[in-house]
Short mmCIF file of C-alpha atoms in Angstrom, two decimals:
data_model
loop_
_atom_site.label_atom_id
_atom_site.label_comp_id
_atom_site.label_asym_id
_atom_site.label_seq_id
_atom_site.Cartn_x
_atom_site.Cartn_y
_atom_site.Cartn_z
CA UNK M 1 -26.79 -89.13 -42.31
CA UNK M 2 -23.90 -91.58 -42.22
CA UNK M 3 -20.39 -90.21 -42.30
CA UNK M 4 -18.76 -90.63 -45.65
CA UNK M 5 -14.98 -90.13 -45.87
CA UNK M 6 -14.05 -88.12 -48.96
CA UNK M 7 -10.34 -88.53 -49.78
CA UNK M 8 -10.65 -85.94 -52.54
CA UNK M 9 -11.44 -83.28 -49.93
CA UNK M 10 -8.14 -84.00 -48.22
CA UNK M 11 -6.32 -83.56 -51.53
CA UNK M 12 -8.24 -80.40 -52.41
CA UNK M 13 -7.62 -78.90 -49.00
CA UNK M 14 -3.83 -79.19 -49.17
CA UNK M 15 -3.20 -76.30 -51.60
CA UNK M 16 -5.62 -74.11 -49.64
CA UNK M 17 -3.46 -74.65 -46.55
CA UNK M 18 -0.35 -73.23 -48.19
CA UNK M 19 -0.84 -69.70 -46.88
CA UNK M 20 -1.03 -71.12 -43.36
CA UNK M 21 2.04 -73.25 -43.99
CA UNK M 22 4.06 -70.14 -44.80
CA UNK M 23 2.95 -68.46 -41.59
CA UNK M 24 3.82 -71.55 -39.61
CA UNK M 25 7.26 -71.73 -41.24
CA UNK M 26 7.78 -68.03 -40.62
CA UNK M 27 6.83 -68.37 -36.95
CA UNK M 28 8.96 -71.47 -36.49
CA UNK M 29 12.08 -70.25 -38.27
CA UNK M 30 11.89 -66.73 -36.84
CA UNK M 31 11.01 -67.92 -33.36
CA UNK M 32 13.69 -70.58 -33.27
CA UNK M 33 16.35 -68.28 -34.72
CA UNK M 34 15.90 -65.79 -31.89
CA UNK M 35 15.12 -68.59 -29.46
CA UNK M 36 18.44 -70.24 -30.24
CA UNK M 37 20.38 -67.02 -29.67
CA UNK M 38 18.46 -66.40 -26.47
CA UNK M 39 18.97 -70.00 -25.38
CA UNK M 40 22.73 -69.97 -26.00
CA UNK M 41 23.09 -66.66 -24.17
CA UNK M 42 20.99 -67.87 -21.24
CA UNK M 43 22.72 -71.26 -21.16
CA UNK M 44 26.12 -69.56 -20.95
CA UNK M 45 24.79 -67.17 -18.31
CA UNK M 46 23.77 -70.15 -16.22
CA UNK M 47 27.41 -71.25 -16.28
CA UNK M 48 28.87 -67.80 -15.64
CA UNK M 49 30.68 -66.96 -12.44
CA UNK M 50 28.73 -63.90 -11.16
CA UNK M 51 25.88 -64.97 -8.91
CA UNK M 52 23.49 -62.32 -10.21
CA UNK M 53 23.96 -63.34 -13.84
CA UNK M 54 23.21 -66.97 -12.97
CA UNK M 55 20.13 -66.02 -10.96
CA UNK M 56 18.81 -63.85 -13.75
CA UNK M 57 19.07 -66.74 -16.20
CA UNK M 58 17.43 -69.08 -13.69
CA UNK M 59 14.54 -66.67 -13.17
CA UNK M 60 13.86 -66.42 -16.90
CA UNK M 61 13.90 -70.18 -17.38
CA UNK M 62 11.67 -70.76 -14.35
CA UNK M 63 9.13 -68.14 -15.44
CA UNK M 64 8.81 -69.53 -18.93
CA UNK M 65 8.90 -73.20 -17.98
CA UNK M 66 6.42 -72.69 -15.19
CA UNK M 67 3.68 -71.04 -17.25
CA UNK M 68 1.70 -72.34 -20.24
CA UNK M 69 2.73 -70.97 -23.62
CA UNK M 70 -0.90 -70.21 -24.36
CA UNK M 71 -0.99 -67.89 -21.34
CA UNK M 72 2.30 -66.27 -22.37
CA UNK M 73 0.92 -65.61 -25.86
CA UNK M 74 -2.33 -64.10 -24.59
CA UNK M 75 -0.51 -62.05 -21.96
CA UNK M 76 1.88 -60.63 -24.56
CA UNK M 77 -0.74 -59.99 -27.22
CA UNK M 78 -3.73 -58.84 -25.15
CA UNK M 79 -2.21 -57.97 -21.78
CA UNK M 80 0.99 -56.08 -22.49
CA UNK M 81 -0.57 -53.57 -24.97
CA UNK M 82 -2.99 -52.47 -22.23
CA UNK M 83 -0.05 -51.57 -20.01
CA UNK M 84 2.23 -49.93 -22.58
CA UNK M 85 -0.42 -48.74 -25.01
CA UNK M 86 1.33 -50.29 -27.98
CA UNK M 87 -0.24 -53.01 -30.04
CA UNK M 88 2.11 -55.65 -31.44
CA UNK M 89 1.13 -57.23 -34.79
CA UNK M 90 0.05 -60.86 -34.23
CA UNK M 91 2.83 -62.34 -36.35
CA UNK M 92 5.54 -60.41 -34.48
CA UNK M 93 3.96 -61.32 -31.16
CA UNK M 94 3.94 -64.95 -32.29
CA UNK M 95 7.64 -64.92 -33.16
CA UNK M 96 8.43 -63.31 -29.81
CA UNK M 97 6.44 -65.94 -27.90
CA UNK M 98 8.10 -68.83 -29.72
CA UNK M 99 11.53 -67.22 -29.19
CA UNK M 100 11.03 -66.60 -25.47
CA UNK M 101 9.51 -70.00 -24.95
CA UNK M 102 12.02 -72.09 -26.91
CA UNK M 103 14.89 -69.95 -25.56
CA UNK M 104 14.21 -71.17 -22.02
CA UNK M 105 14.27 -74.82 -23.02
CA UNK M 106 17.25 -74.38 -25.34
CA UNK M 107 19.11 -72.73 -22.43
CA UNK M 108 18.80 -75.97 -20.48
CA UNK M 109 19.94 -77.98 -23.49
CA UNK M 110 22.99 -75.75 -23.94
CA UNK M 111 23.88 -75.79 -20.26
CA UNK M 112 23.49 -79.55 -20.03
CA UNK M 113 25.59 -80.22 -23.13
CA UNK M 114 28.38 -77.93 -21.99
CA UNK M 115 28.43 -79.44 -18.52
CA UNK M 116 28.56 -82.92 -19.98
CA UNK M 117 31.98 -82.23 -21.51
CA UNK M 118 34.70 -83.66 -19.29
CA UNK M 119 36.33 -81.04 -17.07
CA UNK M 120 39.69 -82.36 -18.29
CA UNK M 121 39.00 -80.69 -21.63
CA UNK M 122 38.74 -77.30 -19.94
CA UNK M 123 41.86 -77.98 -17.90
CA UNK M 124 43.79 -79.01 -21.00
CA UNK M 125 42.66 -75.85 -22.78
CA UNK M 126 43.59 -73.60 -19.87
CA UNK M 127 46.90 -75.42 -19.40
CA UNK M 128 48.07 -74.33 -22.86
CA UNK M 129 47.29 -70.73 -21.99
CA UNK M 130 43.87 -70.31 -23.61
CA UNK M 131 41.53 -67.88 -21.87
CA UNK M 132 38.14 -69.03 -20.56
CA UNK M 133 36.45 -67.64 -23.66
CA UNK M 134 38.92 -69.26 -26.06
CA UNK M 135 38.57 -72.58 -24.28
CA UNK M 136 34.81 -72.36 -24.69
CA UNK M 137 35.02 -71.37 -28.32
CA UNK M 138 37.64 -73.76 -29.63
CA UNK M 139 37.33 -76.74 -27.31
CA UNK M 140 34.11 -76.99 -25.34
CA UNK M 141 31.54 -75.52 -27.73
CA UNK M 142 32.35 -77.71 -30.80
CA UNK M 143 32.08 -80.83 -28.68
CA UNK M 144 29.00 -79.67 -26.78
CA UNK M 145 27.25 -78.58 -29.97
CA UNK M 146 27.34 -82.11 -31.32
CA UNK M 147 25.63 -83.33 -28.16
CA UNK M 148 22.99 -80.61 -28.43
CA UNK M 149 21.70 -81.72 -31.80
CA UNK M 150 19.31 -84.51 -30.74
CA UNK M 151 17.65 -82.52 -27.92
CA UNK M 152 17.58 -79.41 -30.13
CA UNK M 153 15.75 -81.42 -32.78
CA UNK M 154 13.23 -82.37 -30.14
CA UNK M 155 12.78 -78.74 -29.15
CA UNK M 156 12.49 -77.58 -32.77
CA UNK M 157 9.68 -80.07 -33.34
CA UNK M 158 7.91 -79.03 -30.15
CA UNK M 159 8.16 -75.36 -31.11
CA UNK M 160 6.87 -76.04 -34.61
CA UNK M 161 3.82 -77.77 -33.14
CA UNK M 162 3.40 -75.05 -30.52
CA UNK M 163 2.95 -72.45 -33.27
CA UNK M 164 -0.55 -73.93 -33.63
CA UNK M 165 -1.41 -72.37 -30.26
CA UNK M 166 -0.82 -68.94 -31.77
CA UNK M 167 -4.15 -69.17 -33.57
CA UNK M 168 -5.63 -67.74 -30.36
CA UNK M 169 -3.90 -64.41 -30.97
CA UNK M 170 -5.11 -64.34 -34.55
CA UNK M 171 -2.07 -65.47 -36.49
CA UNK M 172 -3.25 -67.08 -39.70
CA UNK M 173 -1.03 -70.10 -39.34
CA UNK M 174 -1.70 -73.64 -40.46
CA UNK M 175 -4.27 -74.75 -37.89
CA UNK M 176 -6.20 -71.50 -38.08
CA UNK M 177 -6.26 -71.74 -41.87
CA UNK M 178 -7.68 -75.24 -41.56
CA UNK M 179 -10.28 -74.03 -39.10
CA UNK M 180 -11.37 -71.34 -41.53
CA UNK M 181 -11.79 -73.94 -44.27
CA UNK M 182 -13.88 -76.12 -41.96
CA UNK M 183 -16.11 -73.14 -41.22
CA UNK M 184 -16.97 -73.07 -44.88
CA UNK M 185 -17.18 -76.71 -45.93
CA UNK M 186 -17.87 -78.43 -42.59
CA UNK M 187 -15.51 -81.29 -43.58
CA UNK M 188 -13.70 -81.31 -40.22
CA UNK M 189 -12.47 -84.90 -40.59
CA UNK M 190 -10.79 -84.40 -43.96
CA UNK M 191 -9.50 -80.90 -43.33
CA UNK M 192 -7.91 -81.59 -39.95
CA UNK M 193 -6.48 -84.78 -41.39
CA UNK M 194 -4.84 -82.69 -44.09
CA UNK M 195 -3.61 -80.22 -41.46
CA UNK M 196 -2.11 -83.07 -39.42
CA UNK M 197 -0.39 -84.48 -42.50
CA UNK M 198 1.23 -81.14 -43.26
CA UNK M 199 2.51 -80.83 -39.67
CA UNK M 200 3.88 -84.35 -39.94
CA UNK M 201 5.75 -83.58 -43.16
CA UNK M 202 7.27 -80.49 -41.56
CA UNK M 203 8.35 -82.21 -38.34
CA UNK M 204 9.81 -85.11 -40.28
CA UNK M 205 11.78 -82.65 -42.41
CA UNK M 206 13.31 -81.16 -39.26
CA UNK M 207 14.27 -84.63 -37.98
CA UNK M 208 15.84 -85.50 -41.28
CA UNK M 209 17.77 -82.24 -41.61
CA UNK M 210 19.23 -82.56 -38.12
CA UNK M 211 20.15 -86.18 -38.72
CA UNK M 212 22.12 -85.11 -41.80
CA UNK M 213 23.83 -82.33 -39.84
CA UNK M 214 24.72 -84.71 -37.04
CA UNK M 215 26.19 -87.27 -39.43
CA UNK M 216 28.26 -84.59 -41.10
CA UNK M 217 29.74 -83.44 -37.82
CA UNK M 218 30.48 -87.01 -36.83
CA UNK M 219 32.14 -87.83 -40.12
CA UNK M 220 34.35 -84.81 -39.78
CA UNK M 221 36.09 -86.44 -36.85
CA UNK M 222 36.21 -89.83 -38.54
CA UNK M 223 33.64 -91.79 -36.65
CA UNK M 224 34.00 -89.99 -33.36
CA UNK M 225 30.85 -90.30 -31.31
CA UNK M 226 29.62 -87.04 -29.86
CA UNK C 1 62.58 -71.75 -11.84
CA UNK C 2 59.86 -72.75 -9.41
CA UNK C 3 59.60 -71.73 -5.81
CA UNK C 4 56.84 -73.03 -3.59
CA UNK C 5 56.62 -71.65 -0.07
CA UNK C 6 54.33 -72.84 2.66
CA UNK C 7 51.68 -74.00 0.18
CA UNK C 8 48.31 -74.86 1.70
CA UNK C 9 45.26 -76.17 -0.12
CA UNK C 10 41.88 -76.97 1.36
CA UNK C 11 38.94 -78.56 -0.39
CA UNK C 12 36.07 -77.59 1.89
CA UNK C 13 37.11 -78.87 5.31
CA UNK C 14 39.65 -81.27 3.90
CA UNK C 15 43.17 -79.90 4.12
CA UNK C 16 45.08 -81.64 1.35
CA UNK C 17 48.29 -79.62 1.49
CA UNK C 18 49.58 -78.51 4.88
CA UNK C 19 52.57 -76.37 4.07
CA UNK C 20 54.63 -77.61 1.16
CA UNK C 21 58.01 -76.04 0.45
CA UNK C 22 59.86 -76.89 -2.72
CA UNK C 23 62.34 -75.21 -5.03
CA UNK C 24 63.06 -76.57 -8.46
CA UNK C 25 66.04 -75.29 -10.40
CA UNK C 26 66.17 -74.83 -14.14
CA UNK C 27 67.03 -78.06 -15.94
CA UNK C 28 66.18 -80.19 -12.94
CA UNK C 29 64.02 -83.32 -13.06
CA UNK C 30 62.05 -83.82 -9.87
CA UNK C 31 59.88 -86.87 -9.30
CA UNK C 32 57.11 -86.77 -6.73
CA UNK C 33 55.83 -90.00 -5.31
CA UNK C 34 53.39 -90.77 -2.56
CA UNK C 35 50.26 -92.73 -1.73
CA UNK C 36 47.00 -91.80 -3.41
CA UNK C 37 45.28 -88.86 -1.74
CA UNK C 38 48.58 -87.60 -0.39
CA UNK C 39 48.29 -84.33 -2.31
CA UNK C 40 51.02 -84.89 -4.87
CA UNK C 41 48.83 -84.07 -7.88
CA UNK C 42 47.44 -81.05 -6.03
CA UNK C 43 50.93 -79.60 -5.66
CA UNK C 44 51.39 -79.89 -9.41
CA UNK C 45 48.00 -78.37 -10.17
CA UNK C 46 48.71 -75.43 -7.86
CA UNK C 47 51.84 -74.58 -9.86
CA UNK C 48 49.84 -73.56 -12.95
CA UNK C 49 46.84 -72.58 -10.82
CA UNK C 50 44.46 -75.18 -12.11
CA UNK C 51 43.83 -75.28 -8.37
CA UNK C 52 43.99 -72.01 -6.49
CA UNK C 53 46.17 -72.33 -3.41
CA UNK C 54 44.46 -71.55 -0.12
CA UNK C 55 47.63 -70.00 1.28
CA UNK C 56 51.32 -69.73 0.51
CA UNK C 57 53.28 -68.53 -2.49
CA UNK C 58 54.12 -70.12 -5.79
CA UNK C 59 56.64 -68.38 -8.03
CA UNK C 60 57.03 -69.68 -11.58
CA UNK C 61 59.95 -68.19 -13.48
CA UNK C 62 59.66 -65.00 -11.46
CA UNK C 63 55.87 -64.74 -11.71
CA UNK C 64 53.92 -64.93 -8.46
CA UNK C 65 50.84 -66.89 -9.55
CA UNK C 66 48.76 -65.45 -6.71
CA UNK C 67 49.50 -61.86 -7.65
CA UNK C 68 46.40 -60.39 -9.32
CA UNK C 69 48.67 -58.53 -11.76
CA UNK C 70 50.12 -61.79 -13.03
CA UNK C 71 48.76 -62.94 -16.39
CA UNK C 72 48.05 -66.55 -15.46
CA UNK C 73 47.50 -67.50 -19.10
CA UNK C 74 51.04 -66.42 -19.84
CA UNK C 75 52.41 -68.36 -16.87
CA UNK C 76 50.60 -71.44 -18.14
CA UNK C 77 52.42 -71.21 -21.45
CA UNK C 78 55.67 -71.29 -19.47
CA UNK C 79 54.57 -74.32 -17.46
CA UNK C 80 53.12 -76.98 -19.74
CA UNK C 81 51.11 -79.84 -18.32
CA UNK C 82 50.61 -83.46 -19.27
CA UNK C 83 47.57 -85.19 -17.76
CA UNK C 84 46.93 -88.74 -16.62
CA UNK C 85 43.89 -88.95 -18.91
CA UNK C 86 45.71 -87.24 -21.83
CA UNK C 87 42.79 -84.81 -22.36
CA UNK C 88 43.42 -84.52 -26.08
CA UNK C 89 40.77 -82.56 -27.97
CA UNK C 90 38.75 -85.31 -29.68
CA UNK C 91 37.25 -83.05 -32.35
CA UNK C 92 40.63 -81.99 -33.70
CA UNK C 93 43.30 -83.83 -35.66
CA UNK C 94 46.52 -84.67 -33.87
CA UNK C 95 48.28 -81.80 -35.63
CA UNK C 96 45.54 -79.32 -34.67
CA UNK C 97 45.77 -80.49 -31.07
CA UNK C 98 49.46 -79.65 -31.04
CA UNK C 99 49.24 -76.27 -32.79
CA UNK C 100 46.14 -74.85 -31.12
CA UNK C 101 48.26 -73.15 -28.45
CA UNK C 102 50.78 -71.63 -30.89
CA UNK C 103 47.94 -70.46 -33.16
CA UNK C 104 45.60 -68.96 -30.60
CA UNK C 105 47.86 -68.04 -27.70
CA UNK C 106 51.10 -67.15 -29.49
CA UNK C 107 49.29 -65.92 -32.62
CA UNK C 108 51.78 -67.74 -34.79
CA UNK C 109 51.00 -67.86 -38.55
CA UNK C 110 49.45 -71.19 -39.54
CA UNK C 111 52.28 -72.29 -41.84
CA UNK C 112 54.85 -71.71 -39.15
CA UNK C 113 52.70 -73.43 -36.52
CA UNK C 114 52.20 -76.46 -38.74
CA UNK C 115 55.92 -76.67 -39.36
CA UNK C 116 56.48 -76.61 -35.61
CA UNK C 117 53.70 -79.17 -35.13
CA UNK C 118 55.23 -81.64 -37.58
CA UNK C 119 58.64 -81.23 -35.98
CA UNK C 120 57.25 -81.93 -32.51
CA UNK C 121 55.24 -84.92 -33.69
CA UNK C 122 58.36 -86.31 -35.32
CA UNK C 123 60.18 -85.76 -32.06
CA UNK C 124 57.68 -87.89 -30.14
CA UNK C 125 57.75 -90.50 -32.92
CA UNK C 126 54.33 -89.71 -34.40
CA UNK C 127 55.22 -87.82 -37.57
CA UNK C 128 52.97 -90.10 -39.60
CA UNK C 129 49.93 -89.54 -37.36
CA UNK C 130 49.52 -85.78 -37.86
CA UNK C 131 46.21 -86.10 -39.70
CA UNK C 132 44.79 -88.85 -37.46
CA UNK C 133 42.19 -88.15 -34.79
CA UNK C 134 42.85 -88.95 -31.12
CA UNK C 135 40.40 -91.84 -31.01
CA UNK C 136 42.42 -93.66 -33.66
CA UNK C 137 45.49 -93.71 -31.40
CA UNK C 138 46.61 -96.02 -28.64
CA UNK C 139 46.96 -94.65 -25.11
CA UNK C 140 50.71 -94.39 -25.44
CA UNK C 141 50.40 -92.49 -28.71
CA UNK C 142 47.80 -90.18 -27.18
CA UNK C 143 50.10 -89.34 -24.32
CA UNK C 144 52.97 -88.64 -26.71
CA UNK C 145 50.69 -86.25 -28.63
CA UNK C 146 49.83 -84.60 -25.31
CA UNK C 147 53.55 -84.14 -24.63
CA UNK C 148 54.00 -82.60 -28.09
CA UNK C 149 51.06 -80.30 -27.35
CA UNK C 150 52.69 -79.16 -24.12
CA UNK C 151 56.03 -78.65 -25.89
CA UNK C 152 54.43 -76.56 -28.65
CA UNK C 153 54.42 -73.47 -26.45
CA UNK C 154 58.11 -73.92 -25.71
CA UNK C 155 57.52 -73.99 -21.98
CA UNK C 156 60.31 -73.59 -19.44
CA UNK C 157 58.97 -76.42 -17.32
CA UNK C 158 56.61 -79.33 -17.92
CA UNK C 159 54.39 -80.71 -15.18
CA UNK C 160 53.57 -84.40 -15.63
CA UNK C 161 50.57 -85.61 -13.63
CA UNK C 162 50.86 -89.39 -13.50
CA UNK C 163 51.48 -89.55 -17.24
CA UNK C 164 51.64 -93.34 -17.45
CA UNK C 165 49.03 -94.35 -14.87
CA UNK C 166 46.20 -94.73 -17.38
CA UNK C 167 48.26 -96.76 -19.85
CA UNK C 168 48.35 -100.46 -20.53
CA UNK C 169 51.64 -101.79 -19.18
CA UNK C 170 53.14 -102.46 -22.60
CA UNK C 171 52.60 -98.82 -23.61
CA UNK C 172 54.30 -97.24 -20.62
CA UNK C 173 57.79 -97.62 -22.07
CA UNK C 174 57.23 -95.51 -25.18
CA UNK C 175 56.01 -92.57 -23.09
CA UNK C 176 58.86 -92.87 -20.60
CA UNK C 177 61.33 -92.94 -23.52
CA UNK C 178 60.05 -89.58 -24.75
CA UNK C 179 60.26 -88.17 -21.22
CA UNK C 180 63.83 -89.43 -20.84
CA UNK C 181 64.74 -87.72 -24.09
CA UNK C 182 63.30 -84.44 -22.82
CA UNK C 183 65.19 -84.78 -19.56
CA UNK C 184 68.41 -85.42 -21.47
CA UNK C 185 67.81 -82.23 -23.46
CA UNK C 186 67.74 -80.27 -20.24
CA UNK C 187 63.98 -79.68 -19.90
CA UNK C 188 62.88 -78.80 -16.39
CA UNK C 189 60.37 -81.44 -15.35
CA UNK C 190 58.23 -82.15 -12.33
CA UNK C 191 56.80 -85.63 -12.56
CA UNK C 192 54.17 -87.13 -10.30
CA UNK C 193 54.59 -90.83 -10.91
CA UNK C 194 54.41 -94.37 -9.68
CA UNK C 195 57.20 -95.42 -12.03
CA UNK C 196 60.00 -96.02 -9.54
CA UNK C 197 62.36 -97.18 -12.29
CA UNK C 198 61.96 -93.88 -14.09
CA UNK C 199 62.44 -91.87 -10.91
CA UNK C 200 65.56 -93.82 -10.01
CA UNK C 201 67.08 -93.47 -13.48
CA UNK C 202 66.11 -89.96 -14.55
CA UNK C 203 65.32 -87.82 -11.51
CA UNK C 204 67.81 -85.44 -9.97
CA UNK C 205 65.76 -85.48 -6.79
CA UNK C 206 62.90 -87.62 -5.59
CA UNK C 207 60.27 -86.27 -3.23
CA UNK C 208 57.95 -88.23 -1.01
CA UNK C 209 54.68 -86.55 -0.09
CA UNK C 210 52.30 -87.96 2.47
CA UNK C 211 49.55 -86.37 4.57
CA UNK C 212 49.94 -83.08 2.77
CA UNK C 213 53.59 -82.42 3.56
CA UNK C 214 56.91 -83.33 2.00
CA UNK C 215 58.26 -86.12 4.13
CA UNK C 216 61.54 -86.68 2.35
CA UNK C 217 63.63 -85.14 -0.42
CA UNK C 218 66.69 -87.00 -1.58
CA UNK C 219 68.84 -88.10 -4.47
CA UNK C 220 67.31 -91.15 -6.14
CA UNK C 221 70.12 -93.35 -4.88
CA UNK C 222 69.66 -92.41 -1.24
CA UNK C 223 65.90 -92.17 -1.59
CA UNK C 224 65.43 -95.75 -2.70
CA UNK C 225 68.34 -97.51 -1.02
CA UNK C 226 68.48 -95.64 2.25
CA UNK C 227 65.14 -93.96 3.04
CA UNK C 228 65.11 -92.08 6.35
CA UNK C 229 61.44 -91.38 6.82
CA UNK C 230 59.55 -94.32 8.35
CA UNK C 231 56.46 -93.61 6.24
CA UNK C 232 58.58 -93.70 3.10
CA UNK C 233 60.18 -96.98 4.20
CA UNK C 234 56.71 -98.38 4.70
CA UNK C 235 55.52 -97.06 1.33
CA UNK C 236 58.51 -98.40 -0.58
CA UNK C 237 58.14 -101.71 1.22
CA UNK C 238 54.60 -102.06 -0.06
CA UNK C 239 55.56 -101.20 -3.62
CA UNK C 240 58.59 -103.47 -3.77
CA UNK C 241 56.52 -106.20 -2.23
CA UNK C 242 54.21 -106.13 -5.24
#
């Protein structure tokens, strides 16, 4: 039997994917929200003075960066409950995995952006009597944040796509929803094409949103490059 | 006003300052000159502890900057600094650059701070640039904003770290004019500079630093016309020769 592409199946599949889309959005937004907080905290810890604080941040980043996210997800969902006797709902586990994972990469983005700001800015801030924290808040962070936007966009897109891995712990996100549809209609070509299209629309939305944010911040300082 | 005793500073194995002693009285203008790498900027940066001295004492208006009980942030408001590279905050308007210190350090109400900011910008000849951003200004204008920013905390002394060295030659004059005005008003100033004309005209004393120690301190007249130290004679010879 020759393969016959059915465009109508792609169209019909799209609404059926909506439930999965919501899960994927939930995982991405929730995971990145906590991931961003974790990343900023860890990035600042990496720049802190106490040795132990820096090492702690390094250890976290190394552990996460050095292991596959798929393994982290399975360890958290299947492994950890065996040790603590407490089962985490798949969706919560998924958000945690995305947060922990993106947090490590965002930490590096934050650290790099802050370190890229000329040391003269810190000196100027301290020379007018600002504390370290005030200098960070009013002088370094606003400038560094602008530089973080492009790499953050990258990370947001990676994390969005990584949510598809969470199907292995039973989260009914976009890819898993597609897989379930295929199990019924066997139209793998059309269904996974529809799934891919939905991912593409979501990643392109992130790119666009961050581009708008970046332009706004740039316009605020009248054409100042980051 | 400022008392530096036996100041030493090491960067790793490199000893940049090898026992500097200097007292600056209130209202005095002291110019520091010397070859590059001689440690002249380091002396300045040790006064407000942007660099931590390795040994020695620095007293600023009665505050020992090495004493752990000293609030260094307070001392820094008493000793303003103007940098070679201006170091204006690029994400803030000129006015916000000037009033950040009064707002956040002095906790001055915004209206009052803005009033002060406009006054200071007018003083440095930039009253019309308050809403501009640093990147829209020339180097000379940037440095005048930086001076206004330092003045905004009403410091007792201003430390100038080669304030005109990064400027195009035609912009040097406007910055020196502002500095002369400050000197005439009785501001205590320590100026690391290569502008011999300025030192000769404005300074009460001129200091020559080389190899991490003060080699000569003298009135500008004696300093330039009758230098005693052979290194200074050599240094001045090279500059005049240019």
